[in-house]
mmCIF file of C-alpha atoms and ligand atoms in Angstrom:
data_model
loop_
_atom_site.group_PDB
_atom_site.id
_atom_site.type_symbol
_atom_site.label_atom_id
_atom_site.label_comp_id
_atom_site.label_asym_id
_atom_site.label_seq_id
_atom_site.Cartn_x
_atom_site.Cartn_y
_atom_site.Cartn_z
ATOM 1 C CA MET A 4 4.360 124.614 188.652
ATOM 2 C CA ILE A 5 3.332 125.975 185.227
ATOM 3 C CA ARG A 6 5.051 123.433 183.017
ATOM 4 C CA ILE A 7 7.335 124.374 180.114
ATOM 5 C CA VAL A 8 5.500 121.935 177.808
ATOM 6 C CA GLU A 9 2.241 120.067 178.132
ATOM 7 C CA PRO A 10 1.022 117.512 175.596
ATOM 8 C CA VAL A 11 -2.803 117.498 175.595
ATOM 9 C CA PHE A 12 -4.932 114.662 174.231
ATOM 10 C CA GLY A 13 -8.680 114.525 173.747
ATOM 11 C CA GLU A 14 -11.429 111.948 173.448
ATOM 12 C CA GLU A 15 -10.458 111.285 169.793
ATOM 13 C CA GLU A 16 -6.997 110.051 170.785
ATOM 14 C CA LYS A 17 -8.434 107.838 173.556
ATOM 15 C CA ARG A 18 -10.995 106.364 171.181
ATOM 16 C CA ALA A 19 -8.369 105.689 168.486
ATOM 17 C CA VAL A 20 -6.061 103.898 170.937
ATOM 18 C CA LEU A 21 -8.932 101.685 172.121
ATOM 19 C CA GLU A 22 -9.976 100.928 168.541
ATOM 20 C CA ILE A 23 -6.420 99.889 167.678
ATOM 21 C CA ILE A 24 -6.321 97.529 170.669
ATOM 22 C CA GLU A 25 -9.615 95.989 169.624
ATOM 23 C CA SER A 26 -8.562 95.708 165.967
ATOM 24 C CA HIS A 27 -5.396 93.717 166.840
ATOM 25 C CA GLN A 28 -3.572 95.655 164.069
ATOM 26 C CA ILE A 29 -1.092 97.378 166.363
ATOM 27 C CA THR A 30 1.705 98.075 163.898
ATOM 28 C CA ARG A 31 2.061 98.737 160.140
ATOM 29 C CA GLY A 32 -1.602 99.479 159.669
ATOM 30 C CA ARG A 33 -3.861 102.158 158.273
ATOM 31 C CA TRP A 34 -2.891 104.842 160.808
ATOM 32 C CA THR A 35 0.786 104.781 159.824
ATOM 33 C CA LYS A 36 -0.188 105.100 156.169
ATOM 34 C CA THR A 37 -2.641 107.906 156.972
ATOM 35 C CA PHE A 38 -0.062 109.803 159.009
ATOM 36 C CA GLU A 39 2.573 109.590 156.271
ATOM 37 C CA GLU A 40 0.101 110.776 153.629
ATOM 38 C CA GLU A 41 -1.262 113.617 155.737
ATOM 39 C CA PHE A 42 2.156 114.780 156.921
ATOM 40 C CA ALA A 43 3.566 114.806 153.363
ATOM 41 C CA ARG A 44 0.556 116.857 152.223
ATOM 42 C CA PHE A 45 0.886 119.180 155.218
ATOM 43 C CA VAL A 46 4.588 119.850 154.571
ATOM 44 C CA GLY A 47 3.988 120.093 150.823
ATOM 45 C CA VAL A 48 6.242 117.275 149.599
ATOM 46 C CA GLU A 49 5.618 113.982 147.860
ATOM 47 C CA HIS A 50 7.219 111.576 150.331
ATOM 48 C CA CYS A 51 7.086 111.082 154.091
ATOM 49 C CA PHE A 52 8.595 108.156 156.030
ATOM 50 C CA THR A 53 7.906 107.659 159.721
ATOM 51 C CA VAL A 54 10.734 106.429 161.962
ATOM 52 C CA CYS A 55 11.144 105.913 165.707
ATOM 53 C CA SER A 56 12.816 109.265 166.566
ATOM 54 C CA GLY A 57 14.122 112.543 165.247
ATOM 55 C CA THR A 58 17.697 111.362 165.833
ATOM 56 C CA THR A 59 16.996 108.329 163.636
ATOM 57 C CA ALA A 60 15.477 110.597 160.964
ATOM 58 C CA LEU A 61 18.663 112.712 160.883
ATOM 59 C CA PHE A 62 20.890 109.620 160.769
ATOM 60 C CA ILE A 63 18.929 108.006 157.927
ATOM 61 C CA ALA A 64 18.826 111.304 156.015
ATOM 62 C CA LEU A 65 22.634 111.480 156.106
ATOM 63 C CA LYS A 66 23.097 107.831 155.114
ATOM 64 C CA ALA A 67 20.532 108.126 152.296
ATOM 65 C CA LEU A 68 22.532 111.065 150.930
ATOM 66 C CA GLY A 69 25.621 108.847 150.868
ATOM 67 C CA VAL A 70 27.412 110.312 153.894
ATOM 68 C CA ASP A 71 30.250 108.136 155.155
ATOM 69 C CA ARG A 72 33.722 108.198 156.702
ATOM 70 C CA GLY A 73 35.723 111.272 155.758
ATOM 71 C CA ASP A 74 32.705 113.395 154.755
ATOM 72 C CA ARG A 75 32.141 116.807 156.292
ATOM 73 C CA VAL A 76 28.745 117.877 157.623
ATOM 74 C CA VAL A 77 28.131 121.465 158.776
ATOM 75 C CA VAL A 78 25.880 122.106 161.801
ATOM 76 C CA PRO A 79 25.100 125.278 163.797
ATOM 77 C CA ALA A 80 26.510 125.774 167.323
ATOM 78 C CA MET A 81 23.067 126.067 168.944
ATOM 79 C CA SER A 82 20.859 122.982 168.867
ATOM 80 C CA PHE A 83 19.943 119.848 170.764
ATOM 81 C CA MET A 84 22.831 117.366 170.826
ATOM 82 C CA ALA A 85 21.095 114.923 168.439
ATOM 83 C CA THR A 86 21.924 117.264 165.534
ATOM 84 C CA ILE A 87 25.650 116.603 165.919
ATOM 85 C CA ASP A 88 25.369 113.055 167.268
ATOM 86 C CA ALA A 89 23.636 111.953 164.060
ATOM 87 C CA VAL A 90 26.706 113.162 162.142
ATOM 88 C CA TYR A 91 29.038 111.047 164.290
ATOM 89 C CA LEU A 92 26.707 108.057 164.031
ATOM 90 C CA ALA A 93 26.872 108.384 160.230
ATOM 91 C CA SER A 94 30.720 108.149 160.575
ATOM 92 C CA ALA A 95 31.211 111.712 159.270
ATOM 93 C CA ASP A 96 33.137 114.704 160.657
ATOM 94 C CA PRO A 97 31.020 117.612 161.871
ATOM 95 C CA LEU A 98 32.043 121.241 161.436
ATOM 96 C CA VAL A 99 30.255 123.604 163.807
ATOM 97 C CA ILE A 100 29.572 127.203 162.772
ATOM 98 C CA ASP A 101 28.044 130.267 164.411
ATOM 99 C CA VAL A 102 24.396 131.369 164.522
ATOM 100 C CA ASP A 103 22.816 134.624 163.362
ATOM 101 C CA GLU A 104 20.487 136.942 165.316
ATOM 102 C CA PHE A 105 17.626 134.457 164.727
ATOM 103 C CA TYR A 106 19.449 131.602 166.558
ATOM 104 C CA THR A 107 19.928 129.788 163.248
ATOM 105 C CA MET A 108 22.915 129.016 161.009
ATOM 106 C CA ASP A 109 24.903 132.120 160.001
ATOM 107 C CA LEU A 110 24.816 132.423 156.219
ATOM 108 C CA ASN A 111 28.059 134.393 155.775
ATOM 109 C CA GLN A 112 30.023 131.960 157.866
ATOM 110 C CA LEU A 113 28.394 129.068 156.020
ATOM 111 C CA GLU A 114 29.774 130.309 152.708
ATOM 112 C CA ASP A 115 33.235 130.633 154.255
ATOM 113 C CA ALA A 116 32.943 127.105 155.733
ATOM 114 C CA VAL A 117 31.769 125.631 152.428
ATOM 115 C CA ARG A 118 34.667 127.162 150.498
ATOM 116 C CA ARG A 119 37.204 125.849 152.974
ATOM 117 C CA TYR A 120 35.748 122.462 153.920
ATOM 118 C CA ARG A 121 33.610 121.382 150.934
ATOM 119 C CA PRO A 122 30.929 119.631 153.027
ATOM 120 C CA LYS A 123 28.722 116.920 151.598
ATOM 121 C CA VAL A 124 25.745 117.969 153.716
ATOM 122 C CA VAL A 125 24.676 121.064 155.661
ATOM 123 C CA ILE A 126 22.103 120.742 158.484
ATOM 124 C CA PRO A 127 20.338 124.018 159.296
ATOM 125 C CA VAL A 128 18.197 123.817 162.459
ATOM 126 C CA HIS A 129 14.934 125.766 162.744
ATOM 127 C CA LEU A 130 15.588 126.400 166.409
ATOM 128 C CA TYR A 131 12.711 127.163 168.809
ATOM 129 C CA GLY A 132 10.293 127.043 165.823
ATOM 130 C CA GLY A 133 11.856 129.878 163.795
ATOM 131 C CA MET A 134 13.035 129.254 160.239
ATOM 132 C CA ALA A 135 16.697 129.338 159.245
ATOM 133 C CA ASP A 136 17.567 131.421 156.168
ATOM 134 C CA MET A 137 16.575 128.650 153.775
ATOM 135 C CA GLU A 138 16.535 130.884 150.722
ATOM 136 C CA GLY A 139 20.183 131.804 151.253
ATOM 137 C CA ILE A 140 21.204 128.268 152.217
ATOM 138 C CA MET A 141 19.577 126.704 149.128
ATOM 139 C CA PHE A 142 21.235 129.336 146.946
ATOM 140 C CA LEU A 143 24.629 128.276 148.338
ATOM 141 C CA ALA A 144 23.681 124.596 147.953
ATOM 142 C CA ASP A 145 23.116 125.168 144.225
ATOM 143 C CA LYS A 146 26.239 127.274 143.867
ATOM 144 C CA TYR A 147 28.625 124.901 145.648
ATOM 145 C CA GLY A 148 26.877 121.546 145.324
ATOM 146 C CA PHE A 149 26.032 120.228 148.764
ATOM 147 C CA TYR A 150 22.934 118.562 150.175
ATOM 148 C CA VAL A 151 20.709 120.188 152.784
ATOM 149 C CA VAL A 152 18.941 118.306 155.586
ATOM 150 C CA GLU A 153 16.595 120.576 157.533
ATOM 151 C CA ASP A 154 16.479 119.692 161.212
ATOM 152 C CA SER A 155 12.798 120.548 161.646
ATOM 153 C CA ALA A 156 12.361 118.791 165.007
ATOM 154 C CA GLN A 157 11.123 122.045 166.572
ATOM 155 C CA ALA A 158 9.377 123.534 163.540
ATOM 156 C CA HIS A 159 6.221 121.613 162.534
ATOM 157 C CA GLY A 160 4.268 124.040 160.377
ATOM 158 C CA ALA A 161 6.878 126.838 160.377
ATOM 159 C CA GLU A 162 7.131 128.630 157.034
ATOM 160 C CA LEU A 163 9.375 130.916 155.059
ATOM 161 C CA LYS A 164 7.938 132.706 152.027
ATOM 162 C CA GLY A 165 4.958 130.347 152.078
ATOM 163 C CA ARG A 166 7.047 127.169 151.991
ATOM 164 C CA LYS A 167 7.087 124.913 155.048
ATOM 165 C CA ALA A 168 9.993 123.604 157.121
ATOM 166 C CA GLY A 169 10.931 120.244 155.651
ATOM 167 C CA ALA A 170 10.051 121.273 152.084
ATOM 168 C CA TRP A 171 13.067 123.518 151.400
ATOM 169 C CA GLY A 172 16.006 121.132 151.734
ATOM 170 C CA HIS A 173 16.754 117.844 149.966
ATOM 171 C CA VAL A 174 15.431 116.119 153.101
ATOM 172 C CA GLY A 175 13.497 117.287 156.165
ATOM 173 C CA ALA A 176 13.917 115.541 159.528
ATOM 174 C CA PHE A 177 11.214 115.786 162.207
ATOM 175 C CA SER A 178 10.777 114.595 165.790
ATOM 176 C CA PHE A 179 7.482 113.725 167.460
ATOM 177 C CA TYR A 180 8.955 113.415 170.940
ATOM 178 C CA ALA A 181 6.498 114.125 173.781
ATOM 179 C CA SER A 182 7.388 117.828 174.072
ATOM 180 C CA LYS A 183 7.151 118.667 170.369
ATOM 181 C CA ASN A 184 4.390 120.673 168.639
ATOM 182 C CA VAL A 185 3.146 117.332 167.234
ATOM 183 C CA PRO A 186 3.716 114.783 170.023
ATOM 184 C CA MET A 187 3.494 110.998 169.576
ATOM 185 C CA GLY A 188 5.456 110.103 172.729
ATOM 186 C CA GLU A 189 8.409 109.062 170.602
ATOM 187 C CA GLY A 190 8.679 109.207 166.823
ATOM 188 C CA GLY A 191 10.192 110.925 163.831
ATOM 189 C CA ALA A 192 9.797 111.391 160.089
ATOM 190 C CA LEU A 193 11.756 112.174 156.939
ATOM 191 C CA THR A 194 10.259 114.296 154.167
ATOM 192 C CA THR A 195 11.524 114.725 150.625
ATOM 193 C CA GLY A 196 10.273 115.769 147.217
ATOM 194 C CA ASP A 197 12.997 113.809 145.410
ATOM 195 C CA GLY A 198 12.013 110.328 144.205
ATOM 196 C CA LYS A 199 15.607 109.023 144.056
ATOM 197 C CA ILE A 200 16.377 110.171 147.579
ATOM 198 C CA ALA A 201 13.045 108.661 148.716
ATOM 199 C CA LYS A 202 14.138 105.326 147.301
ATOM 200 C CA ARG A 203 17.428 105.457 149.191
ATOM 201 C CA ILE A 204 15.631 106.430 152.414
ATOM 202 C CA ARG A 205 13.344 103.421 151.969
ATOM 203 C CA SER A 206 16.383 101.129 151.664
ATOM 204 C CA TRP A 207 17.438 102.216 155.174
ATOM 205 C CA ILE A 208 13.974 101.566 156.560
ATOM 206 C CA ASP A 209 12.745 98.346 154.979
ATOM 207 C CA PHE A 210 14.697 95.205 155.699
ATOM 208 C CA GLY A 211 16.159 93.576 152.623
ATOM 209 C CA ASP A 212 18.500 95.745 150.571
ATOM 210 C CA GLN A 213 21.157 96.174 153.254
ATOM 211 C CA PRO A 214 21.572 95.661 157.007
ATOM 212 C CA ALA A 215 19.157 98.062 158.694
ATOM 213 C CA PHE A 216 17.682 98.759 162.101
ATOM 214 C CA ASN A 217 14.018 98.304 162.817
ATOM 215 C CA VAL A 218 12.938 101.958 163.058
ATOM 216 C CA ARG A 219 9.170 101.564 162.816
ATOM 217 C CA ILE A 220 6.504 103.277 164.900
ATOM 218 C CA THR A 221 3.377 101.555 166.187
ATOM 219 C CA GLU A 222 -0.213 102.253 165.205
ATOM 220 C CA PHE A 223 -0.716 103.912 168.601
ATOM 221 C CA GLN A 224 1.943 106.510 167.828
ATOM 222 C CA ALA A 225 0.677 107.037 164.280
ATOM 223 C CA ALA A 226 -2.928 107.527 165.442
ATOM 224 C CA ILE A 227 -1.940 110.022 168.133
ATOM 225 C CA GLY A 228 0.358 111.809 165.666
ATOM 226 C CA THR A 229 -2.374 112.038 163.012
ATOM 227 C CA LEU A 230 -4.956 113.415 165.427
ATOM 228 C CA GLN A 231 -2.432 115.874 166.922
ATOM 229 C CA LEU A 232 -1.359 116.963 163.423
ATOM 230 C CA ARG A 233 -4.952 117.895 162.592
ATOM 231 C CA LYS A 234 -4.971 120.195 165.636
ATOM 232 C CA LEU A 235 -1.587 121.742 164.825
ATOM 233 C CA PRO A 236 -2.665 124.775 162.737
ATOM 234 C CA HIS A 237 -4.892 126.273 165.413
ATOM 235 C CA ARG A 238 -2.447 125.323 168.172
ATOM 236 C CA ASN A 239 0.398 127.066 166.321
ATOM 237 C CA GLU A 240 -1.844 130.120 165.921
ATOM 238 C CA ARG A 241 -2.473 130.113 169.667
ATOM 239 C CA ARG A 242 1.273 129.853 170.376
ATOM 240 C CA ARG A 243 1.807 132.885 168.149
ATOM 241 C CA GLU A 244 -0.925 134.833 169.956
ATOM 242 C CA ILE A 245 0.663 134.113 173.329
ATOM 243 C CA ALA A 246 4.110 135.035 171.952
ATOM 244 C CA THR A 247 2.759 138.369 170.691
ATOM 245 C CA ARG A 248 1.344 139.122 174.139
ATOM 246 C CA TYR A 249 4.637 138.219 175.850
ATOM 247 C CA SER A 250 6.733 140.260 173.419
ATOM 248 C CA ALA A 251 4.537 143.345 173.882
ATOM 249 C CA ALA A 252 4.905 143.053 177.678
ATOM 250 C CA MET A 253 8.634 142.311 177.702
ATOM 251 C CA GLU A 254 10.070 144.428 174.907
ATOM 252 C CA GLY A 255 12.572 146.847 176.417
ATOM 253 C CA SER A 256 13.245 144.663 179.457
ATOM 254 C CA PHE A 257 14.445 141.593 177.534
ATOM 255 C CA ALA A 258 15.649 140.680 174.049
ATOM 256 C CA VAL A 259 12.412 139.136 172.748
ATOM 257 C CA PRO A 260 12.380 136.428 170.022
ATOM 258 C CA PRO A 261 13.004 137.883 166.549
ATOM 259 C CA GLU A 262 10.924 136.758 163.560
ATOM 260 C CA ARG A 263 12.653 136.499 160.200
ATOM 261 C CA GLU A 264 10.958 138.587 157.512
ATOM 262 C CA GLY A 265 8.465 136.566 155.471
ATOM 263 C CA SER A 266 8.442 133.741 158.014
ATOM 264 C CA TYR A 267 5.847 132.030 160.206
ATOM 265 C CA HIS A 268 7.419 131.210 163.584
ATOM 266 C CA VAL A 269 5.658 128.386 165.441
ATOM 267 C CA TYR A 270 7.087 129.066 168.914
ATOM 268 C CA HIS A 271 7.961 125.542 169.914
ATOM 269 C CA LEU A 272 9.786 127.531 172.597
ATOM 270 C CA TYR A 273 9.451 131.190 173.525
ATOM 271 C CA THR A 274 13.058 132.149 174.162
ATOM 272 C CA LEU A 275 14.217 135.442 175.660
ATOM 273 C CA ARG A 276 17.656 136.814 176.432
ATOM 274 C CA HIS A 277 18.915 138.744 179.425
ATOM 275 C CA PRO A 278 22.440 139.143 180.875
ATOM 276 C CA GLU A 279 21.110 138.178 184.352
ATOM 277 C CA ARG A 280 19.588 134.987 183.020
ATOM 278 C CA ASP A 281 20.502 132.654 185.895
ATOM 279 C CA ARG A 282 19.043 134.923 188.567
ATOM 280 C CA ILE A 283 15.855 135.369 186.544
ATOM 281 C CA VAL A 284 15.378 131.633 185.930
ATOM 282 C CA ASP A 285 15.822 130.930 189.680
ATOM 283 C CA GLU A 286 13.319 133.633 190.545
ATOM 284 C CA LEU A 287 10.754 132.294 188.048
ATOM 285 C CA LYS A 288 11.109 128.778 189.430
ATOM 286 C CA LYS A 289 10.454 130.126 192.932
ATOM 287 C CA ARG A 290 7.255 131.636 191.562
ATOM 288 C CA GLY A 291 6.141 128.296 190.123
ATOM 289 C CA ILE A 292 7.082 128.983 186.479
ATOM 290 C CA ASP A 293 9.112 126.248 184.799
ATOM 291 C CA ALA A 294 11.675 128.416 182.971
ATOM 292 C CA ARG A 295 14.519 126.496 181.314
ATOM 293 C CA VAL A 296 17.722 126.999 179.349
ATOM 294 C CA TYR A 297 17.890 125.526 175.825
ATOM 295 C CA TYR A 298 20.756 124.812 175.639
ATOM 296 C CA THR A 299 23.471 125.104 178.265
ATOM 297 C CA TYR A 300 26.077 123.768 175.795
ATOM 298 C CA LEU A 301 27.303 124.558 172.278
ATOM 299 C CA LEU A 302 27.498 121.564 169.962
ATOM 300 C CA HIS A 303 31.281 121.634 169.406
ATOM 301 C CA GLU A 304 31.942 121.680 173.153
ATOM 302 C CA LEU A 305 29.942 118.514 173.684
ATOM 303 C CA ARG A 306 32.087 116.179 171.616
ATOM 304 C CA GLY A 307 35.189 118.274 170.822
ATOM 305 C CA ALA A 308 34.188 118.869 167.186
ATOM 306 C CA ASP A 309 36.016 121.154 164.735
ATOM 307 C CA HIS A 310 34.485 124.611 164.627
ATOM 308 C CA LEU A 311 34.799 128.126 163.286
ATOM 309 C CA PRO A 312 34.667 131.075 165.730
ATOM 310 C CA THR A 313 31.227 131.241 167.389
ATOM 311 C CA PRO A 314 31.046 134.621 169.211
ATOM 312 C CA THR A 315 27.284 135.074 168.732
ATOM 313 C CA ALA A 316 26.409 131.607 170.000
ATOM 314 C CA GLU A 317 28.748 132.081 172.985
ATOM 315 C CA LYS A 318 26.974 135.283 173.985
ATOM 316 C CA PHE A 319 23.489 133.824 173.411
ATOM 317 C CA ARG A 320 24.260 130.650 175.311
ATOM 318 C CA ARG A 321 24.917 132.703 178.470
ATOM 319 C CA GLU A 322 21.711 134.728 178.104
ATOM 320 C CA VAL A 323 18.919 132.558 176.647
ATOM 321 C CA PHE A 324 16.047 131.060 178.599
ATOM 322 C CA SER A 325 12.597 129.817 177.643
ATOM 323 C CA ILE A 326 9.224 130.222 179.339
ATOM 324 C CA PRO A 327 5.981 128.245 178.915
ATOM 325 C CA VAL A 328 4.184 129.091 175.628
ATOM 326 C CA HIS A 329 2.129 125.948 175.073
ATOM 327 C CA PRO A 330 -1.369 126.479 173.662
ATOM 328 C CA HIS A 331 -3.215 125.340 176.775
ATOM 329 C CA LEU A 332 -1.991 128.096 179.076
ATOM 330 C CA THR A 333 -4.910 129.953 180.624
ATOM 331 C CA GLU A 334 -5.347 133.731 180.351
ATOM 332 C CA ASP A 335 -4.467 134.016 184.052
ATOM 333 C CA GLN A 336 -1.298 131.996 183.596
ATOM 334 C CA ILE A 337 -0.192 134.103 180.611
ATOM 335 C CA GLU A 338 -0.751 137.276 182.622
ATOM 336 C CA TYR A 339 1.031 135.865 185.667
ATOM 337 C CA ILE A 340 4.072 134.767 183.612
ATOM 338 C CA ALA A 341 4.389 138.134 181.859
ATOM 339 C CA GLU A 342 4.036 140.092 185.118
ATOM 340 C CA SER A 343 6.497 137.848 186.953
ATOM 341 C CA LEU A 344 9.094 138.307 184.241
ATOM 342 C CA VAL A 345 8.847 142.049 184.094
ATOM 343 C CA SER A 346 9.052 142.304 187.886
ATOM 344 C CA THR A 347 12.221 140.140 188.070
ATOM 345 C CA VAL A 348 14.243 142.729 186.164
ATOM 346 C CA SER A 349 14.842 145.720 188.352
ATOM 347 C CA SER A 350 16.998 147.799 186.053
ATOM 348 C CA GLY A 351 14.691 147.876 183.024
ATOM 349 C CA LYS A 352 16.755 148.084 179.840
ATOM 350 C CA ILE A 353 18.911 145.192 178.714
ATOM 351 C CA VAL A 354 22.636 145.572 178.197
ATOM 352 C CA SER A 355 23.273 143.966 174.843
HETATM 353 C C1 PLP B 421 16.627 120.305 167.151
HETATM 354 C C2 PLP B 421 16.426 118.855 167.466
HETATM 355 N N1 PLP B 421 16.993 117.921 166.676
HETATM 356 C C3 PLP B 421 16.831 116.605 166.903
HETATM 357 C C4 PLP B 421 16.074 116.151 167.958
HETATM 358 C C5 PLP B 421 15.997 114.672 168.189
HETATM 359 O O1 PLP B 421 14.729 114.148 168.211
HETATM 360 P P1 PLP B 421 14.390 112.833 169.075
HETATM 361 O O2 PLP B 421 14.425 113.229 170.523
HETATM 362 O O3 PLP B 421 13.024 112.459 168.616
HETATM 363 O O4 PLP B 421 15.411 111.804 168.739
HETATM 364 C C6 PLP B 421 15.448 117.081 168.809
HETATM 365 C C7 PLP B 421 14.591 116.729 169.944
HETATM 366 O O5 PLP B 421 14.547 115.956 170.730
HETATM 367 C C8 PLP B 421 15.642 118.467 168.573
HETATM 368 O O6 PLP B 421 15.080 119.386 169.354
#
């Protein structure tokens, strides 16, 4: 089976893990500090705080922004469930809105939602590695006065107009789960350029100021994350190369992933659309290609949340599927995947 994701580690990671064991400094050491410094520099912000997961990063971001019972938080219909679960965990009420053609929060509907519901926080998600319309969202944030937490769990290194995911909003939330473009096994981080917000984030992380969970990562995770981060730029480039090859082969037979103008998509997932999605995914699996659907649910359906009409997300949810795009695919595998896909669609053109 050609796997949908494949974390790859080298001799450097092995050596670092052994050195940590021999040093006896297995948590809160130099690697954690190094990772936080390098990740902040990479994203282009002043502050980075590591935590144990992306879900935790979202939760702490909301709490640090003062979210509590009775507050509204807007999320898009298409995302992993952690995006909405963090809102419930922070005791707030989510409002789910539709997505645009880029699988990210619909700006027009956001303005409508903000006028009607006056949210405290909006969480755009850079789904599959493609940037949400951060310019438009930050314009509305200034106009109406809400905070923005970018769910950047799938978008390490993605950019819009030269600014990276996690540097646009008041806070960025990242995941370093095993499948992510920067894998640690488990892990997460918050990024911010705002010193006051950084202070409040710290109060949720360090014991002392208020009751808090232990959300730390170990030196093993930080070392692996640091070494993987250093490989990210060329790995993202390779993902983009593979995506370009796929899109050239599949254009006309499938709806290929769109790239927002002025953006740098990092293809955490290469996601296509086709009305015969289920048949195609079955066929690919039979041919040894691990195609998958991200996601089979919309966020408001999961937990019965309030929502505005979501016609685009409802259509996309029935048609999307993702194929392997990780940077260690061989030339033969890339060729085989592209050929298999094209040959599974008999009729040629998509009905959109
Ligand atoms: C969009 C999105 N948000 C949040 C998360 C949560 O991250 P974690 O699994 O590290 O808690 C994930 C991934 O798992 C994700 O893909």
